[in-house]
Short mmCIF file of C-alpha atoms in Angstrom, two decimals:
data_model
loop_
_atom_site.label_atom_id
_atom_site.label_comp_id
_atom_site.label_asym_id
_atom_site.label_seq_id
_atom_site.Cartn_x
_atom_site.Cartn_y
_atom_site.Cartn_z
CA MET A 566 -26.02 -2.44 -4.71
CA SER A 567 -23.93 -5.56 -4.15
CA SER A 568 -22.35 -5.79 -0.70
CA LYS A 569 -19.02 -6.03 -2.51
CA ASN A 570 -19.57 -2.61 -4.06
CA ALA A 571 -18.67 -0.67 -0.92
CA PHE A 572 -15.22 0.47 0.10
CA THR A 573 -13.68 2.58 2.83
CA HIS A 574 -10.51 4.41 1.84
CA ILE A 575 -8.18 6.08 4.35
CA ILE A 576 -5.24 8.43 3.96
CA ASN A 577 -3.03 10.28 6.43
CA PRO A 578 -2.75 13.99 5.53
CA VAL A 579 0.01 16.08 7.04
CA ALA A 580 0.44 19.85 7.34
CA LEU A 581 3.93 20.92 6.32
CA PRO A 582 5.66 24.15 5.27
CA ALA A 583 4.12 25.67 2.16
CA ASP A 584 7.16 24.94 -0.01
CA HIS A 585 7.20 21.22 0.82
CA GLU A 586 6.41 18.98 -2.16
CA LEU A 587 3.63 17.23 -0.24
CA MET A 588 1.78 20.52 0.17
CA LEU A 589 1.51 20.63 -3.62
CA ALA A 590 0.72 16.94 -4.02
CA GLN A 591 -1.92 16.56 -1.30
CA PRO A 592 -4.57 18.91 -2.75
CA ILE A 593 -4.24 17.04 -6.05
CA THR A 594 -4.65 13.73 -4.22
CA PHE A 595 -7.70 15.04 -2.36
CA ALA A 596 -9.39 16.30 -5.52
CA SER A 597 -8.64 13.10 -7.44
CA MET A 598 -10.19 11.00 -4.68
CA GLN A 599 -13.33 13.15 -4.65
CA LYS A 600 -13.62 12.84 -8.44
CA ALA A 601 -13.18 9.05 -8.32
CA GLN A 602 -15.79 8.88 -5.54
CA GLU A 603 -18.26 10.82 -7.71
CA VAL A 604 -17.68 8.48 -10.65
CA ALA A 605 -18.16 5.48 -8.37
CA ALA A 606 -21.44 6.88 -6.99
CA LYS A 607 -22.81 7.18 -10.52
CA ASN A 608 -22.15 3.46 -10.89
CA ASP A 609 -23.79 2.48 -7.57
CA ILE A 610 -20.48 1.98 -5.78
CA ARG A 611 -20.29 3.39 -2.27
CA ILE A 612 -16.98 4.98 -1.29
CA ASP A 613 -16.35 6.31 2.21
CA LEU A 614 -13.33 8.64 2.36
CA LEU A 615 -11.57 8.78 5.73
CA THR A 616 -8.56 10.52 7.19
CA THR A 617 -6.65 10.07 10.38
CA GLN A 618 -4.11 12.69 11.37
CA PHE A 619 -2.33 14.44 14.18
CA PRO A 620 -4.39 17.32 15.65
CA GLU A 621 -2.18 19.93 13.97
CA ASP A 622 -3.01 18.48 10.54
CA GLN A 623 -6.80 18.86 10.68
CA ALA A 624 -7.01 22.28 9.01
CA ILE A 625 -5.78 21.13 5.60
CA ILE A 626 -8.35 18.33 5.21
CA PRO A 627 -11.31 19.03 2.88
CA PRO A 628 -14.85 18.57 4.23
CA TYR A 629 -15.66 15.65 1.92
CA PHE A 630 -13.39 13.44 4.05
CA ARG A 631 -14.62 12.06 7.36
CA GLN A 632 -11.98 12.66 10.00
CA VAL A 633 -11.74 9.74 12.39
CA PRO A 634 -9.99 10.14 15.77
CA ASP A 635 -6.61 11.79 15.73
CA LEU A 636 -3.43 9.79 16.04
CA GLU A 637 -2.18 9.74 19.60
CA ARG A 638 1.43 8.65 19.17
CA SER A 639 4.30 8.69 16.72
CA ILE A 640 7.52 6.78 16.27
CA LEU A 641 9.13 9.24 18.74
CA ASP A 642 6.99 7.72 21.49
CA ILE A 643 8.55 4.36 20.74
CA ARG A 644 12.26 5.20 20.66
CA SER A 645 14.62 8.13 20.18
CA PHE A 646 16.38 9.10 16.96
CA SER A 647 19.26 11.47 16.33
CA ARG A 648 17.05 13.43 13.91
CA PRO A 649 13.55 13.45 15.47
CA ARG A 650 10.66 13.17 13.01
CA LYS A 651 7.05 12.87 14.13
CA LEU A 652 6.12 9.97 11.87
CA PRO A 653 2.87 8.06 12.44
CA LEU A 654 2.70 4.30 12.83
CA ILE A 655 1.06 2.44 9.95
CA GLY A 656 -0.58 0.07 12.44
CA ASP A 657 -2.45 2.96 14.07
CA ILE A 658 -3.72 4.12 10.68
CA ILE A 659 -4.89 0.71 9.48
CA SER A 660 -6.49 0.04 12.87
CA ARG A 661 -8.60 3.19 12.51
CA LEU A 662 -9.54 2.18 8.96
CA TYR A 663 -10.87 -1.11 10.32
CA THR A 664 -12.54 0.30 13.43
CA TYR A 665 -14.33 3.24 11.82
CA SER A 666 -15.68 1.44 8.75
CA ASP A 667 -18.48 -0.98 8.00
CA THR A 668 -17.68 -1.89 4.40
CA PRO A 669 -16.41 -5.32 3.35
CA TYR A 670 -13.35 -3.91 1.59
CA LEU A 671 -10.76 -1.48 2.89
CA ILE A 672 -8.26 0.69 1.00
CA TYR A 673 -5.08 2.39 2.15
CA THR A 674 -2.95 4.63 -0.05
CA ASN A 675 -0.06 6.94 0.68
CA VAL A 676 -1.16 10.57 0.78
CA ASP A 677 0.85 11.45 -2.34
CA ILE A 678 -0.93 8.84 -4.48
CA GLY A 679 -3.66 10.24 -6.73
CA LEU A 680 -6.46 8.26 -8.37
CA LEU A 681 -7.71 8.07 -11.92
CA PRO A 682 -11.48 8.69 -12.17
CA ASN A 683 -12.19 5.00 -12.93
CA PHE A 684 -10.11 3.72 -10.00
CA TYR A 685 -12.97 2.42 -7.86
CA LEU A 686 -14.77 0.99 -10.89
CA ARG A 687 -11.74 -1.09 -11.81
CA VAL A 688 -11.19 -2.17 -8.21
CA THR A 689 -14.80 -3.34 -8.08
CA GLU A 690 -14.34 -5.35 -11.29
CA LEU A 691 -11.27 -7.09 -9.88
CA ILE A 692 -12.97 -7.87 -6.57
CA GLU A 693 -15.93 -9.33 -8.44
CA GLN A 694 -13.48 -11.62 -10.28
CA GLY A 695 -12.75 -13.26 -6.93
CA HIS A 696 -9.71 -11.41 -5.58
CA ASP A 697 -9.76 -10.62 -1.87
CA ALA A 698 -6.69 -8.35 -1.99
CA LEU A 699 -5.14 -6.02 -4.55
CA ILE A 700 -1.84 -4.16 -4.74
CA ILE A 701 -1.92 -1.42 -7.38
CA ASN A 702 1.33 0.15 -8.52
CA ARG A 703 1.38 3.80 -9.43
CA ARG A 704 2.47 5.59 -12.58
CA ARG A 705 5.15 8.27 -12.15
CA ILE A 706 4.52 11.61 -13.85
CA PRO A 707 6.72 14.73 -14.12
CA SER A 708 6.74 17.38 -11.41
CA ILE A 709 5.20 19.96 -13.75
CA TYR A 710 1.75 19.53 -12.21
CA THR A 711 1.10 21.75 -9.20
CA SER A 712 -2.66 22.22 -8.84
CA PRO A 713 -5.95 20.29 -8.88
CA ASP A 714 -6.70 22.36 -11.98
CA ASP A 715 -4.09 20.19 -13.71
CA LEU A 716 -6.11 17.00 -13.21
CA PRO A 717 -7.28 16.70 -16.86
CA ALA A 718 -3.65 16.84 -18.02
CA ILE A 719 -2.59 14.49 -15.21
CA TYR A 720 -5.20 11.93 -16.25
CA ALA A 721 -3.91 12.07 -19.83
CA ASP A 722 -0.27 11.60 -18.81
CA ARG A 723 0.40 7.87 -18.55
CA GLY A 724 3.88 8.52 -17.17
CA ARG A 725 6.22 5.68 -16.28
CA SER A 726 5.84 2.50 -14.28
CA HIS A 727 7.03 2.19 -10.69
CA PRO A 728 7.94 -1.04 -8.88
CA GLY A 729 7.08 -0.05 -5.30
CA PHE A 730 3.87 -0.82 -3.42
CA ASP A 731 1.74 2.10 -2.16
CA CYS A 732 -1.92 1.21 -2.78
CA PHE A 733 -3.65 -1.68 -0.99
CA VAL A 734 -7.18 -3.05 -1.19
CA PHE A 735 -8.15 -5.93 1.08
CA HIS A 736 -11.13 -7.65 2.64
CA ARG A 737 -11.72 -6.50 6.19
CA ASP A 738 -11.55 -10.10 7.47
CA LEU A 739 -7.81 -10.01 6.79
CA PHE A 740 -7.08 -7.22 9.25
CA PRO A 741 -7.21 -9.32 12.45
CA LYS A 742 -4.29 -11.30 11.01
CA PHE A 743 -2.15 -8.19 10.58
CA ARG A 744 0.86 -7.57 12.82
CA LEU A 745 2.38 -4.19 12.03
CA GLU A 746 4.43 -3.57 15.18
CA THR A 747 5.99 -0.06 15.19
CA ILE A 748 6.69 0.39 11.48
CA CYS A 749 6.46 4.10 10.71
CA LEU A 750 5.16 6.00 7.72
CA GLY A 751 7.33 7.84 5.21
CA ILE A 752 10.14 5.27 5.34
CA PRO A 753 10.81 2.14 3.23
CA PHE A 754 9.27 -1.17 4.29
CA ILE A 755 5.76 0.21 4.73
CA GLY A 756 4.64 -1.16 1.38
CA VAL A 757 6.80 -4.27 1.71
CA THR A 758 5.17 -5.17 5.02
CA LEU A 759 1.59 -4.54 3.92
CA ALA A 760 2.16 -6.46 0.68
CA HIS A 761 3.61 -9.48 2.45
CA HIS A 762 0.62 -9.56 4.80
CA LEU A 763 -1.53 -9.99 1.72
CA PHE A 764 0.78 -12.62 0.21
CA ALA A 765 0.61 -14.53 3.49
CA PHE A 766 -3.08 -14.32 4.37
CA ALA A 767 -5.19 -13.43 1.31
CA GLN A 768 -6.58 -16.35 -0.66
CA SER A 769 -6.33 -14.65 -4.05
CA PRO A 770 -4.06 -11.58 -3.93
CA LEU A 771 -3.35 -9.78 -7.20
CA LEU A 772 -0.62 -7.31 -8.14
CA ILE A 773 -1.64 -4.73 -10.76
CA ASP A 774 1.64 -3.33 -12.08
CA GLU A 775 0.84 -2.16 -15.59
CA GLU A 776 -2.57 -0.48 -15.51
CA HIS A 777 -3.03 3.29 -15.34
CA LEU A 778 -5.08 3.60 -12.13
CA THR A 779 -3.00 5.72 -9.75
CA PHE A 780 -0.32 8.38 -10.14
CA HIS A 781 2.48 10.03 -8.22
CA ILE A 782 3.95 13.41 -9.11
CA GLY A 783 7.70 12.98 -9.39
CA LEU A 784 9.78 10.51 -11.38
CA GLU A 785 12.10 9.28 -8.63
CA VAL A 786 12.08 5.56 -7.87
CA MET A 787 14.10 5.34 -4.64
CA PRO A 788 14.14 8.69 -2.80
CA PRO A 789 16.80 9.23 -0.10
CA HIS A 790 15.99 7.89 3.35
CA ASP A 791 17.27 8.34 6.87
CA PRO A 792 19.23 5.19 7.78
CA GLU A 793 18.08 5.14 11.43
CA TYR A 794 14.41 5.03 10.49
CA TYR A 795 15.14 2.70 7.59
CA TRP A 796 16.77 0.12 9.83
CA HIS A 797 14.01 0.43 12.40
CA ASN A 798 11.40 -0.45 9.76
CA ARG A 799 13.56 -3.09 8.14
CA ASN A 800 14.19 -4.87 11.44
CA CYS A 801 10.47 -4.77 12.25
CA PHE A 802 9.69 -6.34 8.89
CA ARG A 803 12.25 -9.11 9.36
CA ARG A 804 10.84 -9.92 12.78
CA ILE A 805 7.27 -10.03 11.46
CA ARG A 806 8.36 -12.15 8.50
CA ASP A 807 10.23 -14.69 10.60
CA GLU A 808 7.76 -14.93 13.49
CA HIS A 809 4.41 -14.33 11.79
CA PHE A 810 4.45 -14.72 8.01
CA TRP A 811 6.68 -17.68 7.35
CA PRO A 812 4.30 -20.58 8.07
CA HIS A 813 1.61 -18.91 5.94
CA PHE A 814 3.64 -18.06 2.85
CA ASP A 815 2.79 -19.96 -0.32
CA ILE A 816 4.96 -18.96 -3.26
CA ARG A 817 2.02 -19.55 -5.59
CA ARG A 818 0.33 -16.47 -4.13
CA PHE A 819 3.33 -14.23 -4.83
CA PRO A 820 3.52 -11.91 -7.85
CA TYR A 821 4.93 -13.47 -11.03
CA ALA A 822 4.99 -16.98 -9.54
CA ASP A 823 3.07 -18.24 -12.55
CA ARG A 824 5.64 -16.88 -15.03
CA PRO A 825 8.38 -19.01 -16.64
CA LEU A 826 11.41 -19.60 -14.42
CA LEU A 827 13.79 -17.00 -15.84
CA GLU A 828 11.09 -14.36 -16.20
CA ARG A 829 9.84 -14.63 -12.62
CA TYR A 830 13.33 -14.44 -11.14
CA TRP A 831 14.11 -11.47 -13.37
CA ARG A 832 10.94 -9.68 -12.24
CA TRP A 833 11.62 -10.46 -8.59
CA ALA A 834 15.17 -9.12 -8.98
CA LEU A 835 13.93 -5.85 -10.52
CA ASN A 836 11.41 -5.16 -7.78
CA PRO A 837 12.90 -3.72 -4.55
CA SER A 838 9.84 -4.87 -2.61
CA LEU A 839 10.35 -8.54 -3.48
CA PHE A 840 13.22 -10.75 -2.38
CA VAL A 841 14.83 -13.30 -4.67
CA ALA A 842 16.60 -15.31 -1.95
CA MET A 843 13.47 -15.56 0.20
CA ASN A 844 11.31 -16.49 -2.76
CA PHE A 845 13.80 -19.17 -3.79
CA ARG A 846 13.49 -20.72 -0.32
CA LEU A 847 9.72 -20.66 -0.64
CA GLU A 848 9.88 -22.27 -4.07
CA TRP A 849 12.13 -25.01 -2.72
CA ARG A 850 9.78 -25.56 0.24
CA ALA A 851 6.81 -25.89 -2.11
CA TYR A 852 8.76 -28.25 -4.38
CA VAL A 853 9.74 -30.53 -1.49
CA ALA A 854 6.20 -30.54 -0.13
CA ASP A 855 4.81 -31.47 -3.55
CA ARG A 856 7.33 -34.31 -3.90
CA PHE A 857 6.33 -35.77 -0.54
CA ARG A 858 2.64 -35.50 -1.39
CA SER A 859 3.20 -37.35 -4.65
#
């Protein structure tokens, strides 16, 4: 087996009331990951499935996941909110992924993101093409699926595209460059922050936005969010961007940068996780630098 053909994949399960939509989605996610792991094993690809969780969440996790140490803090340990929600910090999750793995490539997905059976095979192909980081956009499917027994129908339902970022594959050597501060899960700017780490520090990042590799049950694009938590995450991202990312950004590593002028700006404008004004500044910086070099 090639050393590249080994991945550790972590998710963060959560126990919620039985009628919560995540309590329907998570068993489907779990089963889809196990199926994709089995397909990978038949093709000599090693997949380690990990979870990290709060202690009260352990009971819902299937035995084919390896539970790494529980999370010890939430956003409520950082500051107070008018509507308290015990949301984990993405930095704590990614840190456990790095610490409790020995594979060259690491994967994080949101817990409501299911996998197609060939997911790890396709990821391996893309890594072998020379990419050290991947962002894989999900397909949205209707909320008619409620059980792992529905997986054959789910696999056949190509659904609709989605612009947001919720699946990340990256070489473990990139993690020491991460700065995730106190960004919390379940709120916008999780995917934005992880993606921009890869744009800043990966040598050959790739966005996969058309392939049918992952799915999410539910057709919404921008679900409602609590403004207090939203602004907490947004302010963290801006601080990380300005203090940590900016010197390392190269617009040529951003999605769609190789497209014709009008097309790339149109695609940036349509994607809520990309920023036209910022990307214009980066284009201008690259243009000026090229002019001075010439």
